[in-house]
Coordinates of C-alpha atoms in Angstrom, one line a residue:
M1 CA -4.8 12.6 -1.2
K2 CA -8.7 13.4 -2.2
T3 CA -8.9 11.4 0.7
L4 CA -8.8 14.3 3.2
Q5 CA -10.4 16.3 1.4
K6 CA -14.0 18.0 3.1
K7 CA -15.8 16.1 1.0
L8 CA -13.8 12.9 2.1
F9 CA -16.6 10.0 0.6
V10 CA -14.5 6.9 3.1
A11 CA -14.5 10.1 6.5
S12 CA -18.4 10.3 6.3
A13 CA -18.9 6.2 6.0
A14 CA -16.0 5.4 8.7
F15 CA -19.0 7.5 10.8
L16 CA -21.9 4.7 10.5
F17 CA -18.6 1.5 10.8
S18 CA -16.6 3.5 14.1
G19 CA -17.0 0.2 15.9
L20 CA -15.5 -2.1 13.0
L21 CA -11.6 -2.7 14.7
L22 CA -10.0 -4.7 11.8
A23 CA -6.4 -5.3 13.0
Q24 CA -7.8 -7.7 16.4
E25 CA -5.6 -9.8 16.8
K26 CA -1.9 -9.1 16.7
T27 CA -1.1 -10.7 13.5
T28 CA -2.4 -8.1 11.7
Q29 CA -2.8 -5.0 10.8
A30 CA -5.3 -2.5 9.4
F31 CA -3.4 -0.2 6.5
W32 CA -5.6 2.9 5.2
V33 CA -5.0 3.1 1.1
H34 CA -5.7 6.2 -0.9
E35 CA -4.8 5.4 -4.4
D36 CA -3.8 8.7 -7.8
R37 CA -4.7 6.9 -10.6
V38 CA -2.7 9.9 -12.7
K39 CA -2.3 10.8 -16.4
P40 CA 0.9 10.5 -17.7
S41 CA 0.9 13.0 -19.3
M42 CA 0.9 15.1 -16.3
V43 CA 3.5 13.5 -14.0
M44 CA 5.6 16.0 -13.2
E45 CA 2.6 18.4 -11.9
Y46 CA 1.2 15.9 -10.2
E47 CA 4.6 15.0 -8.4
K48 CA 5.5 19.1 -7.8
A49 CA 1.3 19.4 -6.3
S50 CA 2.4 16.6 -4.0
K51 CA 5.9 17.9 -2.8
E52 CA 4.4 21.2 -1.5
L53 CA 1.8 19.3 -0.2
T54 CA 3.4 17.1 2.1
D55 CA 6.0 20.2 2.3
H56 CA 3.1 22.6 4.0
C57 CA 2.7 19.4 6.4
K58 CA 6.3 19.1 7.3
A59 CA 6.1 23.0 7.9
Q60 CA 2.4 22.8 10.1
N61 CA 4.3 19.7 11.5
I62 CA 0.4 18.2 11.3
Q63 CA -0.2 16.1 14.3
G64 CA -2.7 12.7 14.3
V65 CA -2.1 11.5 10.3
S66 CA 1.4 10.2 8.5
W67 CA 1.6 7.8 6.1
I68 CA 4.2 6.0 3.4
S69 CA 4.2 6.8 -0.3
T70 CA 4.6 4.6 -3.3
Q71 CA 5.5 4.9 -7.1
T72 CA 3.7 2.3 -9.1
D73 CA 5.7 2.1 -12.9
D74 CA 1.4 2.3 -13.5
F75 CA 1.6 5.7 -13.4
R76 CA -0.4 5.0 -9.3
Y77 CA 0.0 7.0 -6.2
L78 CA -0.1 5.6 -3.3
Y79 CA -0.7 6.3 0.3
V80 CA -0.9 3.9 2.8
T81 CA -1.3 5.2 6.7
P82 CA -1.7 2.3 9.7
I83 CA -5.2 2.4 11.1
D84 CA -7.0 0.5 14.1
S85 CA -10.7 1.4 13.1
L86 CA -12.4 2.6 10.3
A87 CA -13.1 5.6 12.2
D88 CA -9.4 6.0 13.2
I89 CA -9.7 7.5 8.7
S90 CA -12.1 9.9 10.4
K91 CA -9.8 11.4 12.8
A92 CA -7.0 11.8 10.4
S93 CA -9.0 13.1 7.9
K94 CA -9.9 16.9 10.3
K95 CA -6.5 16.3 12.1
F96 CA -5.6 16.9 8.5
N97 CA -8.4 19.4 6.9
S98 CA -6.6 21.6 9.8
L99 CA -4.0 22.4 7.1
S100 CA -6.7 24.5 5.8
D101 CA -7.2 27.0 8.8
K102 CA -3.2 26.9 8.9
I103 CA -2.1 27.4 5.2
G104 CA -5.1 29.4 4.1
E105 CA -8.9 27.5 2.5
E106 CA -7.1 28.7 -0.7
V107 CA -4.3 27.3 -0.6
F108 CA -5.2 24.0 0.0
D109 CA -8.2 24.3 -2.6
N110 CA -6.2 25.0 -5.5
L111 CA -3.4 22.6 -4.0
F112 CA -6.0 19.8 -4.6
D113 CA -7.6 21.5 -7.7
E114 CA -4.0 21.1 -8.8
L115 CA -4.1 17.6 -7.7
D116 CA -7.4 16.7 -9.1
K117 CA -6.0 17.6 -12.6
C118 CA -4.2 15.4 -12.9
C119 CA -5.3 12.1 -12.5
N120 CA -8.0 9.7 -14.2
A121 CA -9.4 8.5 -11.2
L122 CA -8.9 8.0 -7.3
G123 CA -10.1 6.2 -4.4
D124 CA -9.6 4.6 -1.4
Y125 CA -9.7 1.3 0.4
V126 CA -8.2 -1.3 2.7
L127 CA -5.8 -3.8 3.2
V128 CA -4.6 -6.0 5.7
L129 CA -0.9 -6.9 6.1
D130 CA -1.0 -10.8 7.4
H131 CA 2.2 -10.8 9.5
S132 CA 1.7 -15.3 9.9
L133 CA 1.5 -15.1 6.1
S134 CA 4.5 -12.8 5.6
Y135 CA 8.1 -14.0 6.0
M136 CA 10.0 -11.3 7.2
P137 CA 13.1 -13.4 9.3
D138 CA 14.5 -10.1 10.1
G139 CA 11.5 -8.6 12.0
M140 CA 8.6 -6.8 10.4
T141 CA 8.8 -3.3 8.8
Q142 CA 7.8 -2.3 5.9
T143 CA 10.1 -0.4 4.3
P144 CA 13.2 -2.4 4.8
E145 CA 16.4 0.2 4.6
G146 CA 18.3 0.7 0.5
Q147 CA 15.4 -1.3 -0.8
D148 CA 13.0 1.1 -2.2
Y149 CA 12.0 -1.5 -5.6
R150 CA 8.9 -2.8 -4.7
R151 CA 7.7 -6.0 -6.7
F152 CA 3.6 -6.0 -6.1
F153 CA 2.1 -9.1 -6.5
Y154 CA -1.8 -9.5 -6.8
L155 CA -3.7 -12.7 -5.9
H156 CA -6.9 -12.3 -6.8
T157 CA -9.7 -15.4 -6.2
T158 CA -13.8 -15.4 -5.2
P159 CA -15.0 -14.9 -1.5
S160 CA -14.7 -18.8 -1.4
G161 CA -11.1 -19.1 -2.7
M162 CA -9.7 -16.8 -0.1
S163 CA -9.8 -19.5 3.4
K164 CA -7.8 -22.0 0.7
M165 CA -5.6 -20.3 -0.6
K166 CA -5.0 -18.9 2.6
E167 CA -3.7 -22.7 3.5
G168 CA -1.9 -22.4 0.3
M169 CA -0.1 -19.5 2.0
K170 CA 1.0 -20.8 5.0
A171 CA 3.0 -23.5 2.9
V172 CA 4.0 -21.7 0.5
K173 CA 6.2 -19.6 3.3
N174 CA 7.1 -22.7 5.2
M175 CA 9.1 -23.3 2.6
F176 CA 11.1 -19.8 2.5
K177 CA 11.8 -20.3 5.8
E178 CA 13.2 -23.9 6.1
K179 CA 15.1 -22.8 2.4
G180 CA 16.3 -20.0 4.5
S181 CA 15.8 -18.4 1.0
K182 CA 17.2 -14.3 0.9
V183 CA 13.9 -14.0 -0.4
H184 CA 11.7 -12.2 2.3
Y185 CA 8.1 -10.6 1.3
R186 CA 4.5 -8.7 3.0
V187 CA 2.0 -10.1 2.1
Y188 CA -1.8 -8.3 2.5
R189 CA -5.1 -8.9 2.3
S190 CA -7.8 -7.3 0.7
A191 CA -10.8 -5.4 2.6
F192 CA -13.7 -2.6 3.0
G193 CA -13.7 -0.5 0.2
N194 CA -12.2 -3.5 -2.2
M195 CA -14.8 -5.6 -4.9
G196 CA -13.2 -8.3 -5.4
S197 CA -11.1 -10.8 -3.1
F198 CA -7.5 -10.9 -3.4
Y199 CA -4.3 -11.1 -1.8
M200 CA -1.4 -8.9 -2.8
V201 CA 2.0 -10.3 -2.1
A202 CA 5.0 -6.8 -1.9
V203 CA 8.6 -7.8 -2.5
A204 CA 11.4 -5.4 -1.7
A205 CA 14.9 -4.5 -3.6
K206 CA 17.2 -2.4 -4.7
D207 CA 16.2 -2.1 -7.4
G208 CA 15.2 -4.2 -10.7
V209 CA 18.4 -6.2 -11.3
A210 CA 19.0 -7.1 -7.3
Y211 CA 15.2 -8.1 -7.6
E212 CA 15.9 -9.9 -10.5
Q213 CA 18.8 -12.3 -9.6
R214 CA 18.0 -12.7 -5.9
S215 CA 15.2 -14.0 -7.5
A216 CA 16.9 -16.3 -10.0
E217 CA 18.6 -17.5 -7.2
N218 CA 15.8 -17.9 -5.0
D219 CA 14.1 -20.1 -7.9
E220 CA 18.0 -22.3 -8.0
L221 CA 17.2 -22.0 -4.0
L222 CA 13.3 -23.5 -3.4
G223 CA 14.8 -26.0 -6.4
P224 CA 11.4 -28.4 -8.6
E225 CA 9.5 -29.6 -6.0
A226 CA 9.0 -25.7 -5.2
Q227 CA 6.4 -26.6 -8.1
A228 CA 4.3 -28.9 -6.2
V229 CA 3.8 -25.5 -3.5
F230 CA 3.0 -22.5 -5.7
G231 CA 0.1 -25.4 -7.2
K232 CA -1.5 -25.0 -3.8
V233 CA -1.7 -20.8 -4.0
M234 CA -2.3 -21.1 -7.9
K235 CA -5.3 -23.7 -8.3
Y236 CA -7.0 -20.8 -6.6
V237 CA -6.1 -18.1 -8.6
T238 CA -9.1 -16.3 -11.4
K239 CA -6.6 -13.7 -11.9
M240 CA -2.6 -12.2 -11.4
E241 CA -0.8 -9.2 -12.2
E242 CA 2.8 -8.5 -11.1
I243 CA 3.4 -4.3 -11.6
S244 CA 6.4 -3.0 -10.6
G245 CA 7.9 0.1 -8.1
K246 CA 9.6 1.8 -5.9
M247 CA 8.5 3.9 -2.4
R248 CA 8.5 8.1 -2.6
P249 CA 10.6 8.8 0.6
D250 CA 9.6 12.3 -0.9
F251 CA 5.9 11.8 -0.2
A252 CA 5.9 10.4 2.8
Y253 CA 5.2 12.0 5.7
S254 CA 5.0 12.4 9.6
P255 CA 4.9 14.4 11.9
K256 CA 7.3 15.3 15.0

């Protein structure tokens, strides 16, 4: 959560782009994502510091900022905050920095020093959730109850391939809808701060076993004709990444 500090690059950049709205359409929602790439040998120390920081926010009831948290199996920790514009990043950072006044600058800075020493790299970017491409028949939510396991699919493409891939993803959603698939998913697209162009598909499940079982059942439900539909997406994929993870509600924060 380095970006919440006073020397945050993204917060500074937000002033320059404050007029840029990222969620004007009703079918989209932008999210500010802070990502910490943690050294495998430092996971315990990192989690201790992150939990302490979250607990301080809860104890002081810091207003104007909230996030959900995800941990991936390749030792990345993601802190996800909804925004309506890039200016919201600056506003949230200012609200968060008020924690320094409440717990003392020395304690505040020491916490971030502890987090920093645990990371190989860290950064910030924006992802946009696209409701029109997501298949969530029971209602849109990032945190389905009882389903903290996650499987993420990153579908990389070229800038010119984004619109073509979008059409293919619409066809996939229509197929899932027509077949009444039990595999629900959310689709995000790359935005500000990302190098490269991609869509990210997030699938929730109770655990890894439940995910694999439901996936196998879904393959049977969709049948062999699904290959042609998925092919409308895959023909524009330049690289694909499949990453497992889980939600970390103990690192999430929302003011009272």
